């Protein structure tokens, strides 16, 4: 089994890589962070003695992706699985963010994902089953004020995954959209979730379990995976209500949370200074 | 004056031990994650009216790249200022985690910091420790009891359990100390693990959430001051000849788990070598 993972050196990418390594899959890891890739490669090789190849690549750049594909073609690699993990979000409301940042959300989360997915799918071995995973988000299920662009970009991936799943079923391709809630991927995420207290703890999905069940899910032909009972219930209730009601409720809750968070941040800043 | 390296020396047990050892006329090399906190810890120790030389290095020991970088710096320092001799190494840095998180290598963070970091630092500083017939001390815990190493899943990928992960890492500390004694005792090296008891420190509250931080906040109120275990570290460093025993509490040897035996110790040692990409034997062949 040959697996390509984009955004491999981030928190979720590393969890996926470790899960694949444990299953004995060969890995091709892509990320923009060269140092992180090198460390992850050595870690996986030491632990699982699997074959690991890496390549630094900015997926938003046409030339950079062409170089990646040329390298794949030179090595004559055929993939059996693609995990689209690479993605980005920036903090702040729509008008508080820089224009370039807003656009970058779509160019990485959507444009770059399409580019690599099309390229890798057309390089698959058609006689074998192919597994395709898009990392969407719980945010994809509703319109989300204060995270509008991000949520919309994740909605794009969710719809794409479900549609492609049906379109490519005869071609022996299984597609899964992963819609996780908060995950503890970085020190900042950990601080954020710890600060949220009880609600942070119940909506947080354990990284190792998400990685394991996602791989199991796509191998068993599952279409959408929302980890966690609480999140599944929440998303089900959300589908029963009008979308604009949900958006308004989210805005109230997040607006408050953000104010508290900002107040805390500034207080911390003052004590540190 | 003899020199001692202490990891995690900016707060809690590490800082208290550094203060105690500086009072006992040891030179201190501290390692901490945050440069600012390193500075303030250095000031705290120096302002305690000691003639000891105090140096701090900042590094996030969870990441092996950082361990190797800081050990390069410390090795240079020891060769220039301490005649290539290190009297003692205290592998104290540790953390608690509520969730499964990974390092750059994709290793589980608690295992990487509480065990592998100490394993790699010891490897890097071993020649200096051997030439001083030195001592290596781990911060263990009573929680190492009633626990076995999960050989098929040491990093808890099958489902994370904060308490078991912590217990296992402390068992690793004892096994590592045992393996060091078995392998290098004849070269004059002594390795120990200290049971600090229940101590009032922040280890369980640093960025943990939910149950872990709740339980820790309750437990630590009953804990003793870190000055109490600091005395045991000072005892193990200052006593001549070196005390006999492996596991110490309040300056006395204590019984430890039956899991701490040479077969497990050797197995963990080999696994850790693989995970760090090193061979202790190669390091020793040059000395």
Coordinates of C-alpha atoms in Angstrom, one line a residue:
Chain A
X1 CA 0.0 0.0 0.0
X2 CA 1.5 3.4 -1.1
X3 CA 0.1 6.4 0.7
X4 CA 0.6 10.1 -0.1
X5 CA -0.1 12.5 2.8
X6 CA -0.1 16.3 2.3
X7 CA 0.5 18.6 5.2
X8 CA 2.2 15.6 6.8
X9 CA 4.4 17.4 9.3
X10 CA 1.5 19.1 11.1
X11 CA -0.3 17.6 14.1
X12 CA -3.0 15.7 12.2
X13 CA -0.6 14.7 9.4
X14 CA 1.8 13.2 11.9
X15 CA -1.0 11.2 13.6
X16 CA -2.0 9.9 10.1
X17 CA 1.6 9.0 9.3
X18 CA 2.0 7.1 12.5
X19 CA -1.2 5.2 12.0
X20 CA -0.2 4.3 8.4
X21 CA 3.3 3.3 9.6
X22 CA 1.8 1.0 12.2
X23 CA -0.2 -0.7 9.4
X24 CA 3.0 -1.2 7.5
X25 CA 2.1 1.2 4.6
X26 CA 4.8 2.8 2.6
X27 CA 4.6 6.6 2.9
X28 CA 5.2 9.6 0.6
X29 CA 5.1 12.7 2.8
X30 CA 4.6 16.2 1.4
X31 CA 4.8 19.4 3.4
X32 CA 6.1 23.0 3.1
X33 CA 8.2 22.5 6.3
X34 CA 11.4 20.6 5.3
X35 CA 12.8 20.3 8.8
X36 CA 9.6 18.7 10.1
X37 CA 9.5 16.3 7.2
X38 CA 13.1 15.1 7.9
X39 CA 12.3 14.6 11.6
X40 CA 9.1 12.7 10.9
X41 CA 10.8 10.5 8.3
X42 CA 13.5 9.4 10.7
X43 CA 10.9 8.8 13.5
X44 CA 8.7 6.6 11.3
X45 CA 11.6 4.6 9.9
X46 CA 13.0 3.9 13.4
X47 CA 9.6 2.9 14.7
X48 CA 8.0 0.9 12.0
X49 CA 10.8 0.1 9.5
X50 CA 8.6 1.2 6.6
X51 CA 9.6 2.9 3.4
X52 CA 9.3 6.7 3.8
X53 CA 9.9 9.2 1.0
X54 CA 9.5 13.0 1.5
X55 CA 9.4 16.0 -0.6
X56 CA 9.1 19.7 0.3
X57 CA 6.4 21.3 -1.7
X58 CA 4.2 24.5 -1.6
X59 CA 0.9 23.0 -2.9
X60 CA -0.4 26.5 -3.8
X61 CA 2.3 26.9 -6.4
X62 CA 1.8 25.4 -9.8
X63 CA 5.6 25.0 -10.5
X64 CA 6.2 23.4 -7.1
X65 CA 3.5 20.8 -7.7
X66 CA 4.8 20.1 -11.2
X67 CA 8.2 19.4 -9.7
X68 CA 6.6 17.0 -7.2
X69 CA 4.7 15.2 -9.9
X70 CA 7.8 14.9 -12.1
X71 CA 9.6 13.4 -9.1
X72 CA 6.7 10.9 -8.6
X73 CA 6.7 10.0 -12.3
X74 CA 10.5 9.5 -12.3
X75 CA 10.2 7.0 -9.4
X76 CA 7.2 5.4 -11.1
X77 CA 5.2 5.5 -7.9
X78 CA 1.5 4.4 -8.1
X79 CA -0.6 5.4 -5.1
X80 CA -3.4 3.5 -3.3
X81 CA -4.3 6.2 -0.9
X82 CA -4.3 10.0 -0.7
X83 CA -4.8 11.9 2.6
X84 CA -5.5 15.6 1.9
X85 CA -4.5 17.1 5.2
X86 CA -2.9 20.3 4.2
X87 CA -5.1 23.3 5.2
X88 CA -5.0 26.6 6.9
X89 CA -7.1 29.1 8.9
X90 CA -6.3 32.5 10.3
X91 CA -7.7 34.0 13.5
X92 CA -10.0 37.0 13.4
X93 CA -13.2 38.1 11.7
X94 CA -13.5 38.7 8.0
X95 CA -12.5 42.4 8.0
X96 CA -9.8 42.0 10.6
X97 CA -7.9 39.6 8.5
X98 CA -5.5 40.6 5.7
X99 CA -6.9 40.2 2.2
X100 CA -4.1 37.9 1.2
X101 CA -4.7 35.6 4.2
X102 CA -8.4 35.3 3.3
X103 CA -7.6 34.3 -0.3
X104 CA -4.9 31.9 0.9
X105 CA -7.5 29.9 2.8
X106 CA -9.2 29.1 -0.4
X107 CA -6.1 28.7 -2.5
X108 CA -4.7 26.1 -0.1
X109 CA -7.8 24.4 1.3
X110 CA -9.5 24.1 -2.1
X111 CA -7.4 25.0 -5.1
X112 CA -4.3 23.1 -4.0
X113 CA -6.4 20.2 -2.8
X114 CA -8.0 19.9 -6.2
X115 CA -4.7 20.1 -8.0
X116 CA -3.0 17.3 -6.1
X117 CA -6.1 15.1 -5.9
X118 CA -6.6 15.2 -9.7
X119 CA -2.9 14.6 -10.3
X120 CA -2.7 11.6 -7.9
X121 CA -6.0 10.1 -9.0
X122 CA -4.8 10.0 -12.6
X123 CA -1.6 8.3 -11.4
X124 CA -3.4 5.5 -9.6
X125 CA -3.2 1.8 -10.6
X126 CA -6.7 1.4 -12.0
X127 CA -6.9 -2.3 -11.2
X128 CA -6.5 -1.6 -7.6
X129 CA -8.8 0.0 -5.1
X130 CA -8.0 3.6 -4.3
X131 CA -8.9 5.4 -1.1
X132 CA -9.2 9.2 -0.9
X133 CA -9.7 11.2 2.2
X134 CA -10.5 14.9 2.5
X135 CA -10.0 16.6 5.8
X136 CA -13.1 18.8 6.1
X137 CA -14.3 20.0 9.5
X138 CA -17.2 20.2 11.8
X139 CA -17.3 23.8 10.7
X140 CA -18.3 22.6 7.2
X141 CA -21.8 21.7 8.5
X142 CA -23.1 25.2 9.0
X143 CA -22.3 28.7 7.9
X144 CA -19.9 30.1 10.5
X145 CA -19.7 33.7 11.4
X146 CA -16.2 34.8 12.4
X147 CA -14.8 31.8 10.5
X148 CA -16.9 32.4 7.3
X149 CA -14.2 31.7 4.7
X150 CA -12.7 28.7 6.5
X151 CA -16.1 27.1 7.0
X152 CA -17.1 27.7 3.4
X153 CA -13.8 26.2 2.2
X154 CA -14.4 23.1 4.3
X155 CA -18.0 22.9 3.0
X156 CA -16.5 22.8 -0.5
X157 CA -14.4 19.7 0.5
X158 CA -17.4 18.0 2.1
X159 CA -19.6 18.4 -0.9
X160 CA -16.8 17.5 -3.2
X161 CA -16.1 14.3 -1.3
X162 CA -19.7 13.1 -1.2
X163 CA -20.2 13.8 -4.9
X164 CA -16.9 12.3 -6.0
X165 CA -17.6 9.2 -3.9
X166 CA -20.6 8.5 -6.1
X167 CA -19.0 9.5 -9.3
X168 CA -15.9 7.4 -8.9
X169 CA -17.4 4.4 -7.2
X170 CA -17.4 2.4 -10.5
X171 CA -13.8 3.3 -10.9
X172 CA -12.9 1.5 -7.7
X173 CA -12.3 4.8 -5.7
X174 CA -13.6 5.2 -2.2
X175 CA -13.9 8.7 -0.8
X176 CA -14.3 9.9 2.7
X177 CA -14.8 13.3 4.2
X178 CA -13.5 13.7 7.8
X179 CA -15.4 16.3 9.8
X180 CA -13.6 16.6 13.2
X181 CA -14.3 19.1 16.0
X182 CA -11.4 20.6 17.9
X183 CA -8.2 18.5 18.0
X184 CA -5.1 19.0 20.1
X185 CA -2.6 19.3 17.3
X186 CA -0.4 22.2 18.6
X187 CA 0.6 23.8 21.9
X188 CA -1.7 26.8 21.0
X189 CA -4.6 24.4 20.3
X190 CA -3.9 22.7 23.7
X191 CA -3.9 26.1 25.5
X192 CA -7.1 27.1 23.7
X193 CA -8.9 23.9 24.6
X194 CA -7.6 23.9 28.2
X195 CA -9.0 27.5 28.5
X196 CA -12.4 26.5 27.3
X197 CA -12.7 24.1 30.2
X198 CA -15.7 21.7 30.1
X199 CA -16.9 22.5 26.6
X200 CA -13.4 22.3 25.3
X201 CA -13.1 18.8 26.8
X202 CA -16.3 17.4 25.4
X203 CA -16.0 18.7 21.8
X204 CA -12.3 17.7 21.5
X205 CA -11.6 14.6 19.5
X206 CA -8.6 12.5 20.4
X207 CA -6.1 12.7 17.6
X208 CA -5.0 9.0 17.7
X209 CA -8.5 7.7 17.5
X210 CA -9.5 10.0 14.7
X211 CA -6.5 8.9 12.6
X212 CA -7.3 5.2 13.2
X213 CA -11.0 5.4 12.5
X214 CA -10.6 7.5 9.4
X215 CA -8.3 5.0 7.8
X216 CA -10.6 2.1 8.9
X217 CA -13.6 4.1 7.6
X218 CA -12.3 4.8 4.1
X219 CA -11.2 1.2 3.7
X220 CA -14.7 0.1 4.6
X221 CA -16.3 2.5 2.1
X222 CA -17.7 5.1 4.6
X223 CA -18.5 8.5 3.1
X224 CA -18.6 10.9 6.0
X225 CA -17.0 10.5 9.4
X226 CA -17.8 12.9 12.2
X227 CA -15.8 11.8 15.2
X228 CA -17.3 11.9 18.7
X229 CA -20.9 11.2 19.9
X230 CA -21.4 14.8 21.1
X231 CA -20.3 16.3 17.8
X232 CA -22.5 13.8 15.8
X233 CA -25.5 14.8 17.9
X234 CA -24.8 18.5 17.6
X235 CA -24.5 18.2 13.8
X236 CA -27.7 16.2 13.6
X237 CA -29.6 18.9 15.5
X238 CA -28.0 21.4 13.3
X239 CA -29.5 19.8 10.2
X240 CA -33.0 20.1 11.5
X241 CA -32.8 23.9 12.0
X242 CA -32.8 26.6 9.4
X243 CA -29.2 27.5 8.4
X244 CA -29.5 31.1 9.3
X245 CA -30.8 30.3 12.8
X246 CA -27.7 28.1 13.4
X247 CA -25.5 30.8 12.1
X248 CA -27.0 33.4 14.4
X249 CA -26.6 31.0 17.4
X250 CA -23.0 30.3 16.5
X251 CA -22.3 34.0 16.2
X252 CA -23.6 34.7 19.7
X253 CA -21.6 31.9 21.3
X254 CA -18.4 32.6 19.4
X255 CA -18.6 36.3 19.8
X256 CA -18.8 35.9 23.5
X257 CA -16.0 33.3 23.7
X258 CA -13.8 35.4 21.5
X259 CA -14.3 38.5 23.7
X260 CA -13.4 36.4 26.8
X261 CA -10.4 35.0 25.0
X262 CA -9.2 38.4 23.9
X263 CA -9.6 39.8 27.4
X264 CA -7.6 36.9 28.8
X265 CA -4.9 37.3 26.2
X266 CA -4.4 41.0 26.9
X267 CA -4.4 40.3 30.7
X268 CA -1.7 37.7 30.1
X269 CA 0.2 40.1 28.0
X270 CA 0.2 42.7 30.7
X271 CA 1.4 40.3 33.4
X272 CA 4.1 39.0 31.1
X273 CA 5.3 42.5 30.4
Chain B
X1 CA 33.9 22.6 42.3
X2 CA 32.0 19.8 40.6
X3 CA 29.4 20.5 38.0
X4 CA 25.8 19.2 37.8
X5 CA 23.4 19.4 34.8
X6 CA 19.7 19.6 35.8
X7 CA 16.9 19.5 33.2
X8 CA 13.6 21.2 33.9
X9 CA 15.4 23.5 36.3
X10 CA 13.2 26.6 36.0
X11 CA 10.5 25.5 38.4
X12 CA 9.2 22.9 40.8
X13 CA 11.5 20.1 41.9
X14 CA 14.2 21.0 39.4
X15 CA 14.6 24.6 40.7
X16 CA 14.5 23.5 44.3
X17 CA 17.2 20.9 43.7
X18 CA 19.3 23.4 41.8
X19 CA 19.1 25.8 44.8
X20 CA 19.9 23.1 47.3
X21 CA 22.9 21.9 45.2
X22 CA 24.2 25.4 44.7
X23 CA 24.2 25.8 48.5
X24 CA 26.2 22.5 48.6
X25 CA 28.8 24.1 46.4
X26 CA 28.1 22.5 43.1
X27 CA 28.2 24.5 39.9
X28 CA 24.9 24.3 38.1
X29 CA 24.0 24.0 34.4
X30 CA 20.3 24.2 34.1
X31 CA 18.1 23.5 31.1
X32 CA 14.6 25.0 30.7
X33 CA 12.2 25.4 27.8
X34 CA 11.5 29.1 28.0
X35 CA 14.6 31.5 27.8
X36 CA 12.8 34.1 30.0
X37 CA 12.1 31.6 32.7
X38 CA 15.7 30.4 32.4
X39 CA 16.9 33.9 33.1
X40 CA 14.7 34.3 36.2
X41 CA 15.7 30.9 37.5
X42 CA 19.3 31.8 37.1
X43 CA 18.7 35.1 39.1
X44 CA 16.9 33.2 41.8
X45 CA 19.7 30.8 42.3
X46 CA 22.5 33.4 42.2
X47 CA 20.7 35.7 44.6
X48 CA 20.7 32.9 47.2
X49 CA 24.2 34.0 48.3
X50 CA 26.1 31.1 46.7
X51 CA 29.6 31.2 45.2
X52 CA 28.5 28.5 42.7
X53 CA 28.7 29.2 39.0
X54 CA 25.2 29.1 37.4
X55 CA 24.6 28.7 33.7
X56 CA 21.3 28.1 31.9
X57 CA 20.6 26.8 28.4
X58 CA 17.1 27.0 26.8
X59 CA 15.8 24.0 24.8
X60 CA 12.5 22.1 24.2
X61 CA 13.8 18.7 25.2
X62 CA 10.8 17.0 23.7
X63 CA 12.2 17.5 20.2
X64 CA 15.4 15.4 19.6
X65 CA 16.7 18.1 17.3
X66 CA 16.7 20.5 20.3
X67 CA 18.3 17.9 22.6
X68 CA 21.2 17.5 20.2
X69 CA 21.6 21.2 19.7
X70 CA 21.7 22.0 23.4
X71 CA 24.0 19.0 24.2
X72 CA 26.4 20.4 21.6
X73 CA 26.5 23.7 23.5
X74 CA 26.8 22.0 26.9
X75 CA 29.5 19.7 25.7
X76 CA 31.5 22.7 24.5
X77 CA 30.9 24.4 27.8
X78 CA 32.0 21.4 29.9
X79 CA 35.2 20.9 27.9
X80 CA 36.1 24.6 28.2
X81 CA 35.1 25.2 31.8
X82 CA 34.9 21.9 33.7
X83 CA 38.0 20.0 32.3
X84 CA 35.6 17.6 30.5
X85 CA 34.2 16.3 33.7
X86 CA 30.5 16.2 34.7
X87 CA 29.9 15.0 38.2
X88 CA 26.2 14.5 37.9
X89 CA 23.2 14.6 35.6
X90 CA 19.6 15.0 36.9
X91 CA 17.0 14.0 34.3
X92 CA 14.1 15.8 35.9
X93 CA 12.2 17.5 33.0
X94 CA 8.8 16.0 32.7
X95 CA 5.2 16.7 31.7
X96 CA 1.7 15.5 32.0
X97 CA -0.7 15.4 29.1
X98 CA -4.5 15.1 28.8
X99 CA -4.4 14.2 25.2
X100 CA -2.3 12.3 22.7
X101 CA 0.1 14.7 21.0
X102 CA 3.2 14.1 19.0
X103 CA 6.7 15.6 18.6
X104 CA 8.3 16.4 15.3
X105 CA 9.3 12.7 15.0
X106 CA 5.7 11.6 15.4
X107 CA 6.5 10.3 18.9
X108 CA 4.0 10.7 21.8
X109 CA 5.0 13.8 23.7
X110 CA 4.9 12.5 27.3
X111 CA 7.0 9.4 26.4
X112 CA 9.4 11.6 24.4
X113 CA 10.0 14.1 27.2
X114 CA 9.7 12.0 30.3
X115 CA 11.8 9.1 29.0
X116 CA 13.5 9.6 25.6
X117 CA 14.8 13.1 26.3
X118 CA 16.7 11.8 29.4
X119 CA 17.9 8.8 27.5
X120 CA 19.4 11.0 24.7
X121 CA 20.9 13.6 27.1
X122 CA 22.6 10.9 29.1
X123 CA 24.0 9.4 25.9
X124 CA 25.4 12.7 24.8
X125 CA 27.0 13.6 28.1
X126 CA 28.1 10.0 29.0
X127 CA 31.9 10.5 28.3
X128 CA 32.0 13.4 30.8
X129 CA 30.0 11.5 33.4
X130 CA 32.3 8.5 33.0
X131 CA 35.5 10.5 33.4
X132 CA 34.2 12.0 36.6
X133 CA 32.8 8.6 37.8
X134 CA 29.6 10.5 37.9
X135 CA 26.0 9.9 38.8
X136 CA 22.8 10.0 36.8
X137 CA 19.5 10.7 38.7
X138 CA 16.0 10.4 37.3
X139 CA 12.9 11.9 38.8
X140 CA 10.8 8.8 39.3
X141 CA 7.6 8.3 41.2
X142 CA 5.7 5.8 43.3
X143 CA 3.2 5.8 40.4
X144 CA 5.6 3.5 38.5
X145 CA 4.2 0.6 40.6
X146 CA 1.3 -1.5 39.4
X147 CA 2.2 -0.9 35.8
X148 CA 3.8 -2.8 33.0
X149 CA 5.4 -1.5 29.8
X150 CA 3.0 -1.8 26.9
X151 CA 5.5 -3.3 24.6
X152 CA 3.1 -3.5 21.6
X153 CA 2.0 0.2 22.0
X154 CA 4.5 2.2 24.1
X155 CA 3.1 5.5 22.7
X156 CA -0.6 4.7 23.4
X157 CA -1.7 5.0 19.8
X158 CA -4.5 2.6 20.5
X159 CA -6.2 5.1 22.7
X160 CA -4.6 7.6 25.0
X161 CA -4.8 7.3 28.8
X162 CA -3.2 10.2 30.7
X163 CA -2.6 8.4 34.0
X164 CA -1.3 5.1 32.5
X165 CA 0.9 7.0 30.1
X166 CA 2.4 8.9 33.1
X167 CA 2.8 5.7 35.1
X168 CA 4.6 4.0 32.3
X169 CA 7.0 6.9 31.7
X170 CA 8.0 6.7 35.4
X171 CA 8.5 3.0 35.2
X172 CA 10.7 3.7 32.2
X173 CA 12.8 6.1 34.4
X174 CA 13.5 3.3 36.9
X175 CA 14.2 0.8 34.1
X176 CA 16.7 3.2 32.5
X177 CA 18.5 3.8 35.8
X178 CA 18.7 0.0 36.3
X179 CA 20.1 -0.5 32.8
X180 CA 22.7 2.2 33.3
X181 CA 23.9 0.5 36.5
X182 CA 24.0 -2.9 34.8
X183 CA 25.9 -1.6 31.8
X184 CA 28.3 1.0 33.2
X185 CA 28.4 0.4 37.0
X186 CA 31.9 -1.2 36.5
X187 CA 33.1 2.1 34.9
X188 CA 32.2 3.9 38.2
X189 CA 28.9 5.3 37.0
X190 CA 25.9 5.3 39.5
X191 CA 22.3 5.7 38.4
X192 CA 19.4 6.4 40.7
X193 CA 15.7 7.3 40.6
X194 CA 14.2 9.5 43.2
X195 CA 10.6 9.3 44.5
X196 CA 9.8 12.9 45.3
X197 CA 6.5 11.9 47.0
X198 CA 3.5 14.1 46.4
X199 CA 4.9 17.6 45.8
X200 CA 3.2 20.9 45.3
X201 CA 4.2 21.7 41.7
X202 CA 2.5 22.7 38.5
X203 CA 3.4 19.6 36.4
X204 CA -0.2 18.4 36.1
X205 CA -1.6 21.9 35.4
X206 CA 0.5 23.1 32.5
X207 CA -1.9 23.1 29.6
X208 CA -3.8 20.0 30.6
X209 CA -7.5 20.3 30.7
X210 CA -10.6 18.5 32.1
X211 CA -10.0 15.7 34.5
X212 CA -6.2 15.8 34.6
X213 CA -6.0 19.4 35.7
X214 CA -8.9 19.0 38.1
X215 CA -7.4 16.0 39.8
X216 CA -4.0 17.6 40.0
X217 CA -5.2 20.8 41.4
X218 CA -6.8 18.8 44.2
X219 CA -3.9 16.5 44.8
X220 CA -1.2 19.1 44.8
X221 CA -2.8 21.0 47.8
X222 CA -1.8 18.0 50.0
X223 CA 1.7 18.0 48.5
X224 CA 4.9 18.9 50.3
X225 CA 7.2 21.8 49.2
X226 CA 9.7 20.9 46.5
X227 CA 12.5 21.6 49.0
X228 CA 11.8 18.3 50.6
X229 CA 12.7 16.0 47.6
X230 CA 15.5 18.5 46.8
X231 CA 17.3 17.2 49.9
X232 CA 17.3 13.6 48.5
X233 CA 18.9 14.9 45.2
X234 CA 21.5 16.7 47.2
X235 CA 22.2 13.6 49.3
X236 CA 22.6 11.4 46.2
X237 CA 25.0 13.9 44.7
X238 CA 27.1 14.8 47.8
X239 CA 27.4 11.5 49.6
X240 CA 30.8 9.8 49.4
X241 CA 31.2 7.0 48.6
X242 CA 28.1 6.8 46.4
X243 CA 25.1 5.4 48.2
X244 CA 24.0 1.8 47.3
X245 CA 20.5 1.3 45.9
X246 CA 18.4 2.3 43.0
X247 CA 15.3 4.0 44.2
X248 CA 15.3 6.7 47.0
X249 CA 12.7 8.5 49.0
X250 CA 13.7 11.0 51.8
X251 CA 17.4 10.0 51.5
X252 CA 16.6 6.3 52.1
X253 CA 16.4 3.4 49.6
X254 CA 12.9 2.3 48.9
X255 CA 11.3 -0.9 47.5
X256 CA 10.4 -0.7 43.8
X257 CA 8.2 -2.7 41.4
X258 CA 9.2 -6.2 40.4
X259 CA 8.9 -5.1 36.8
X260 CA 12.2 -3.4 37.3
X261 CA 14.5 -6.3 36.3
X262 CA 17.3 -6.7 33.8
X263 CA 15.2 -8.2 31.0
X264 CA 12.8 -5.3 30.8
X265 CA 15.5 -2.8 31.4
X266 CA 17.6 -4.2 28.5
X267 CA 14.5 -4.4 26.2
X268 CA 13.6 -0.8 26.9
X269 CA 17.2 0.3 26.5
X270 CA 17.4 -1.3 23.0
X271 CA 14.0 0.1 22.0
X272 CA 15.1 3.6 23.1
X273 CA 18.3 3.3 21.2
X274 CA 16.3 2.5 18.1
X275 CA 13.9 5.4 18.7
X276 CA 16.8 7.9 19.2
X277 CA 18.8 6.4 16.4
X278 CA 21.9 5.8 18.6
X279 CA 24.1 3.0 20.0
X280 CA 25.5 3.5 23.5
X281 CA 28.3 1.0 22.7
X282 CA 29.6 3.1 19.9
X283 CA 29.7 6.1 22.2
X284 CA 31.7 4.1 24.8
X285 CA 34.2 2.6 22.4
X286 CA 36.1 5.9 22.1
X287 CA 36.5 6.3 25.9

